[in-house]
């Protein structure tokens, strides 16, 4: 069904593993033969390295296998390769202290604006190194499965209607952009229904940074790459899930697959397969 690829870019939570606490043995077993052949595997996730295989992914692979493994994490913040059996950051996009403080202020203002105008409660996570997460549905818990759940979009729409908030998710995105502008920041907001995330970078920065590195190492072309995720689905007209940010000017010539069961529109060129984690691991095993 699939051609052979030189590089596989993929999301972690909900694509390679069911949750951050789930065993990684099956994913590791599927990855190893490809790494041994020199196929580049690139994990692209909004989380930090501590949440990828409990922060010890290097222990599952030999140093030779690690040479073909890369991590693009933290919404553009951290890009890792491996050397002497350990991960190292070869390029980062971390804001300085003053800039991070502005991001925090932007998100707190969004929180307060929604509270004042609509009585709409949110929680803000300030502990990320380069962005903030604004929880739009603090009472809807995801548990260990941190990817978007099938009913969340309808839950959010209902909540917005109840609070008299017009403009939908695009309204949140515009609010973030306008608030950022007042602080002199060109923020890149993203939304997966439950969370509005606000920072200066996103997954597209990870993907482009690592793709350029691989271009320099092996003259890689976009057509030789494949991209897998579970959050491509359109949340609202023109607004797609976080994995859609793997589609960039550099990578748009590649192939894109979605393992999510959530119905809806995907970006042009994305093929919805469904099947969840097992679908992706089957692909790896067939490579």
CSV table of C-alpha atoms in Angstrom, one decimal:
chain,number,residue,atom,x,y,z
A,1,UNK,CA,0.0,0.0,0.0
A,2,UNK,CA,2.8,2.4,0.9
A,3,UNK,CA,6.0,3.3,-1.0
A,4,UNK,CA,9.3,3.2,0.9
A,5,UNK,CA,10.2,6.5,2.5
A,6,UNK,CA,13.6,7.9,3.6
A,7,UNK,CA,12.1,9.9,6.5
A,8,UNK,CA,9.0,9.4,8.6
A,9,UNK,CA,7.7,12.4,10.7
A,10,UNK,CA,5.1,11.5,13.3
A,11,UNK,CA,3.2,12.7,16.3
A,12,UNK,CA,3.7,10.8,19.5
A,13,UNK,CA,0.5,10.9,21.8
A,14,UNK,CA,-2.4,9.3,20.0
A,15,UNK,CA,-0.3,8.3,17.0
A,16,UNK,CA,2.7,6.2,18.2
A,17,UNK,CA,1.4,5.5,21.7
A,18,UNK,CA,-2.1,5.8,23.3
A,19,UNK,CA,-0.9,8.0,26.1
A,20,UNK,CA,2.3,9.2,27.8
A,21,UNK,CA,2.0,6.5,30.4
A,22,UNK,CA,1.3,3.7,28.0
A,23,UNK,CA,4.0,1.1,27.3
A,24,UNK,CA,6.3,2.0,24.4
A,25,UNK,CA,7.4,-1.5,23.6
A,26,UNK,CA,5.3,-1.9,20.5
A,27,UNK,CA,6.4,1.5,19.1
A,28,UNK,CA,10.0,0.8,19.8
A,29,UNK,CA,9.8,-2.7,18.2
A,30,UNK,CA,8.3,-1.1,15.0
A,31,UNK,CA,10.9,1.7,14.9
A,32,UNK,CA,14.0,-0.3,15.4
A,33,UNK,CA,14.3,-2.1,12.0
A,34,UNK,CA,13.8,1.3,10.2
A,35,UNK,CA,16.5,3.0,12.3
A,36,UNK,CA,18.8,0.1,11.6
A,37,UNK,CA,18.3,0.6,7.9
A,38,UNK,CA,19.0,4.4,8.2
A,39,UNK,CA,15.4,5.5,7.7
A,40,UNK,CA,15.1,8.8,9.5
A,41,UNK,CA,12.4,8.8,12.2
A,42,UNK,CA,11.3,12.2,13.5
A,43,UNK,CA,9.0,12.5,16.5
A,44,UNK,CA,7.1,15.8,16.4
A,45,UNK,CA,5.2,16.6,19.5
A,46,UNK,CA,4.0,19.6,21.5
A,47,UNK,CA,5.3,18.1,24.7
A,48,UNK,CA,8.8,18.1,26.2
A,49,UNK,CA,11.3,15.2,26.1
A,50,UNK,CA,10.4,14.2,29.7
A,51,UNK,CA,7.1,13.0,28.3
A,52,UNK,CA,8.5,10.9,25.5
A,53,UNK,CA,9.1,7.4,26.8
A,54,UNK,CA,9.3,8.8,30.3
A,55,UNK,CA,12.3,10.9,29.2
A,56,UNK,CA,14.5,7.9,28.4
A,57,UNK,CA,13.8,7.2,24.8
A,58,UNK,CA,17.6,6.8,24.1
A,59,UNK,CA,17.7,3.7,26.3
A,60,UNK,CA,15.6,1.7,23.9
A,61,UNK,CA,18.0,2.1,21.0
A,62,UNK,CA,21.6,1.5,20.3
A,63,UNK,CA,23.9,4.4,19.5
A,64,UNK,CA,24.0,3.4,15.9
A,65,UNK,CA,20.1,3.4,15.7
A,66,UNK,CA,20.0,6.7,17.5
A,67,UNK,CA,21.9,8.3,14.6
A,68,UNK,CA,18.7,8.2,12.5
A,69,UNK,CA,16.3,9.4,15.3
A,70,UNK,CA,15.3,13.0,15.8
A,71,UNK,CA,12.9,14.8,18.1
A,72,UNK,CA,11.0,18.1,17.4
A,73,UNK,CA,9.3,19.0,20.7
A,74,UNK,CA,7.7,21.8,22.6
A,75,UNK,CA,5.8,23.6,19.8
A,76,UNK,CA,9.0,24.5,18.0
A,77,UNK,CA,11.1,25.1,21.1
A,78,UNK,CA,13.5,22.1,21.0
A,79,UNK,CA,15.1,20.0,18.2
A,80,UNK,CA,17.1,17.0,19.3
A,81,UNK,CA,19.5,14.6,17.7
A,82,UNK,CA,21.6,12.0,19.6
A,83,UNK,CA,25.4,11.8,20.2
A,84,UNK,CA,27.3,9.3,22.4
A,85,UNK,CA,24.0,7.7,23.6
A,86,UNK,CA,22.3,10.9,24.7
A,87,UNK,CA,20.0,13.5,23.2
A,88,UNK,CA,21.3,17.0,22.6
A,89,UNK,CA,19.5,20.1,21.3
A,90,UNK,CA,21.0,21.1,18.0
A,91,UNK,CA,18.7,24.1,17.6
A,92,UNK,CA,16.1,25.8,19.8
A,93,UNK,CA,13.6,28.6,19.6
A,94,UNK,CA,13.2,29.6,23.2
A,95,UNK,CA,12.1,33.2,24.0
A,96,UNK,CA,14.2,35.2,26.4
A,97,UNK,CA,12.9,36.0,29.8
A,98,UNK,CA,11.3,39.3,28.8
A,99,UNK,CA,9.6,37.8,25.8
A,100,UNK,CA,8.3,34.9,27.8
A,101,UNK,CA,6.9,37.3,30.4
A,102,UNK,CA,5.0,39.1,27.6
A,103,UNK,CA,3.5,35.7,26.5
A,104,UNK,CA,2.3,35.1,30.0
A,105,UNK,CA,0.7,38.6,30.2
A,106,UNK,CA,-1.0,38.0,26.8
A,107,UNK,CA,-2.5,34.8,28.0
A,108,UNK,CA,-3.6,36.2,31.4
A,109,UNK,CA,-5.3,39.1,29.5
A,110,UNK,CA,-7.1,36.6,27.3
A,111,UNK,CA,-8.2,34.7,30.5
A,112,UNK,CA,-9.4,37.9,32.1
A,113,UNK,CA,-11.2,39.2,29.0
A,114,UNK,CA,-13.2,36.0,28.6
A,115,UNK,CA,-14.1,36.2,32.3
A,116,UNK,CA,-15.1,39.8,32.4
A,117,UNK,CA,-17.1,40.0,29.1
A,118,UNK,CA,-18.7,36.6,29.1
A,119,UNK,CA,-18.3,34.9,32.5
A,120,UNK,CA,-16.3,32.2,30.7
A,121,UNK,CA,-13.9,30.4,33.0
A,122,UNK,CA,-10.5,29.2,31.8
A,123,UNK,CA,-7.4,27.9,33.4
A,124,UNK,CA,-4.0,28.9,32.2
A,125,UNK,CA,-0.9,26.7,32.3
A,126,UNK,CA,2.2,29.0,32.6
A,127,UNK,CA,4.8,26.4,33.1
A,128,UNK,CA,5.7,25.7,29.5
A,129,UNK,CA,9.1,27.1,28.4
A,130,UNK,CA,7.9,29.0,25.3
A,131,UNK,CA,4.1,29.2,25.4
A,132,UNK,CA,1.0,29.0,27.6
A,133,UNK,CA,-1.9,26.7,27.4
A,134,UNK,CA,-5.3,28.2,28.0
A,135,UNK,CA,-7.8,25.5,29.0
A,136,UNK,CA,-11.1,26.4,27.5
A,137,UNK,CA,-12.9,23.5,29.1
A,138,UNK,CA,-11.3,23.1,32.6
A,139,UNK,CA,-14.0,20.7,33.8
A,140,UNK,CA,-13.6,18.3,30.8
A,141,UNK,CA,-10.7,16.0,31.8
A,142,UNK,CA,-8.8,14.0,29.3
A,143,UNK,CA,-7.0,11.8,31.7
A,144,UNK,CA,-4.0,10.1,30.2
A,145,UNK,CA,-5.3,10.4,26.7
A,146,UNK,CA,-4.2,14.0,25.9
A,147,UNK,CA,-5.2,14.1,22.3
A,148,UNK,CA,-8.4,15.7,21.1
A,149,UNK,CA,-11.5,13.6,22.1
A,150,UNK,CA,-14.4,13.1,19.7
A,151,UNK,CA,-17.0,15.0,21.6
A,152,UNK,CA,-14.9,18.0,22.7
A,153,UNK,CA,-15.8,20.2,19.8
A,154,UNK,CA,-19.5,19.9,20.3
A,155,UNK,CA,-19.0,20.5,24.1
A,156,UNK,CA,-17.1,23.7,23.4
A,157,UNK,CA,-19.6,25.0,20.8
A,158,UNK,CA,-22.4,24.4,23.4
A,159,UNK,CA,-20.4,26.3,26.0
A,160,UNK,CA,-19.8,29.2,23.7
A,161,UNK,CA,-23.5,29.5,22.9
A,162,UNK,CA,-24.4,29.3,26.6
A,163,UNK,CA,-22.0,32.2,27.3
A,164,UNK,CA,-23.0,34.3,24.3
A,165,UNK,CA,-19.6,34.1,22.7
A,166,UNK,CA,-19.8,34.7,18.9
A,167,UNK,CA,-17.0,34.1,16.5
A,168,UNK,CA,-16.2,30.6,17.5
A,169,UNK,CA,-12.6,29.4,17.7
A,170,UNK,CA,-11.6,32.0,15.1
A,171,UNK,CA,-12.7,34.6,17.6
A,172,UNK,CA,-10.2,33.0,20.2
A,173,UNK,CA,-7.5,33.0,17.6
A,174,UNK,CA,-8.1,36.7,16.7
A,175,UNK,CA,-8.2,37.6,20.4
A,176,UNK,CA,-4.9,36.0,20.9
A,177,UNK,CA,-3.3,37.7,17.8
A,178,UNK,CA,-4.7,41.1,18.8
A,179,UNK,CA,-3.6,40.8,22.4
A,180,UNK,CA,-0.2,39.7,21.3
A,181,UNK,CA,0.1,42.7,18.9
A,182,UNK,CA,-0.5,45.1,21.8
A,183,UNK,CA,2.6,43.6,23.4
A,184,UNK,CA,4.6,43.7,20.2
A,185,UNK,CA,4.4,40.0,19.7
A,186,UNK,CA,3.5,38.1,16.5
A,187,UNK,CA,2.0,35.1,18.3
A,188,UNK,CA,1.1,31.8,16.7
A,189,UNK,CA,-2.1,30.6,18.4
A,190,UNK,CA,-3.3,27.1,17.8
A,191,UNK,CA,-6.4,25.4,19.1
A,192,UNK,CA,-7.6,21.8,19.5
A,193,UNK,CA,-11.0,22.6,21.0
A,194,UNK,CA,-10.0,22.1,24.6
A,195,UNK,CA,-6.8,24.1,24.6
A,196,UNK,CA,-5.9,27.5,23.1
A,197,UNK,CA,-2.1,27.5,23.0
A,198,UNK,CA,-0.2,30.8,22.5
A,199,UNK,CA,3.4,31.2,21.7
A,200,UNK,CA,5.8,32.4,19.0
A,201,UNK,CA,6.5,29.0,17.4
A,202,UNK,CA,4.6,25.8,16.6
A,203,UNK,CA,5.1,22.3,15.1
A,204,UNK,CA,5.9,23.8,11.7
A,205,UNK,CA,9.1,25.3,13.1
A,206,UNK,CA,10.2,21.8,14.4
A,207,UNK,CA,9.4,20.2,11.1
A,208,UNK,CA,11.2,22.8,9.0
A,209,UNK,CA,14.2,22.8,11.2
A,210,UNK,CA,14.7,19.1,11.2
A,211,UNK,CA,13.8,18.8,7.5
A,212,UNK,CA,16.5,21.3,6.6
A,213,UNK,CA,19.0,19.4,8.8
A,214,UNK,CA,18.2,16.2,6.9
A,215,UNK,CA,18.5,18.0,3.6
A,216,UNK,CA,22.0,18.9,4.5
A,217,UNK,CA,22.8,15.3,5.7
A,218,UNK,CA,21.2,13.3,2.9
A,219,UNK,CA,19.8,15.6,0.2
A,220,UNK,CA,16.3,14.7,1.4
A,221,UNK,CA,13.3,15.7,-0.8
A,222,UNK,CA,9.8,16.3,0.5
A,223,UNK,CA,8.5,13.6,-1.8
A,224,UNK,CA,10.7,11.1,0.1
A,225,UNK,CA,9.0,11.9,3.4
A,226,UNK,CA,5.7,10.9,5.0
A,227,UNK,CA,3.9,12.6,7.9
A,228,UNK,CA,1.6,10.8,10.4
A,229,UNK,CA,-0.7,12.3,13.1
A,230,UNK,CA,-4.0,12.1,14.7
A,231,UNK,CA,-4.9,15.8,14.9
A,232,UNK,CA,-5.4,17.0,11.4
A,233,UNK,CA,-9.1,17.4,11.5
A,234,UNK,CA,-10.8,20.7,10.9
A,235,UNK,CA,-12.0,22.2,14.2
A,236,UNK,CA,-13.7,25.1,12.4
A,237,UNK,CA,-13.7,26.4,8.9
A,238,UNK,CA,-10.0,27.1,8.1
A,239,UNK,CA,-8.8,26.0,11.5
A,240,UNK,CA,-7.1,22.6,11.7
A,241,UNK,CA,-5.6,20.5,14.5
A,242,UNK,CA,-2.0,20.7,15.6
A,243,UNK,CA,-0.7,18.0,13.2
A,244,UNK,CA,-1.7,20.2,10.2
A,245,UNK,CA,1.3,22.4,11.1
A,246,UNK,CA,3.5,19.6,9.7
A,247,UNK,CA,2.3,20.8,6.3
A,248,UNK,CA,4.7,23.6,5.4
A,249,UNK,CA,6.1,25.2,2.2
A,250,UNK,CA,9.1,22.9,2.6
A,251,UNK,CA,7.1,19.7,3.3
A,252,UNK,CA,3.9,20.0,1.3
A,253,UNK,CA,5.3,17.7,-1.4
A,254,UNK,CA,5.3,14.8,1.1
A,255,UNK,CA,2.4,12.5,2.0
A,256,UNK,CA,0.2,13.0,5.0
A,257,UNK,CA,-1.9,10.4,6.9
A,258,UNK,CA,-4.4,10.8,9.7
A,259,UNK,CA,-5.1,7.9,12.1
A,260,UNK,CA,-7.9,9.7,14.0
A,261,UNK,CA,-11.5,8.4,14.1
A,262,UNK,CA,-12.9,11.9,14.6
A,263,UNK,CA,-15.1,12.8,11.6
A,264,UNK,CA,-14.6,16.1,9.8
A,265,UNK,CA,-12.7,17.9,7.1
A,266,UNK,CA,-8.9,17.5,6.8
A,267,UNK,CA,-6.5,19.9,5.0
A,268,UNK,CA,-6.2,19.2,1.3
A,269,UNK,CA,-3.9,16.3,0.7
A,270,UNK,CA,-4.3,14.6,4.1
A,271,UNK,CA,-5.6,11.0,3.8
A,272,UNK,CA,-7.8,9.9,6.7
A,273,UNK,CA,-7.1,6.2,7.5
A,274,UNK,CA,-8.4,6.0,11.0
A,275,UNK,CA,-7.3,3.0,13.0
A,276,UNK,CA,-5.4,4.9,15.7
A,277,UNK,CA,-2.0,3.8,17.0
A,278,UNK,CA,-2.3,0.3,15.5
A,279,UNK,CA,-2.7,1.7,12.0
A,280,UNK,CA,0.5,3.7,12.3
A,281,UNK,CA,2.5,0.9,13.9
A,282,UNK,CA,1.4,-1.4,11.1
A,283,UNK,CA,2.7,1.1,8.6
A,284,UNK,CA,6.1,1.1,10.3
A,285,UNK,CA,6.2,-2.6,10.4
A,286,UNK,CA,5.4,-2.8,6.7
A,287,UNK,CA,8.2,-0.3,5.8
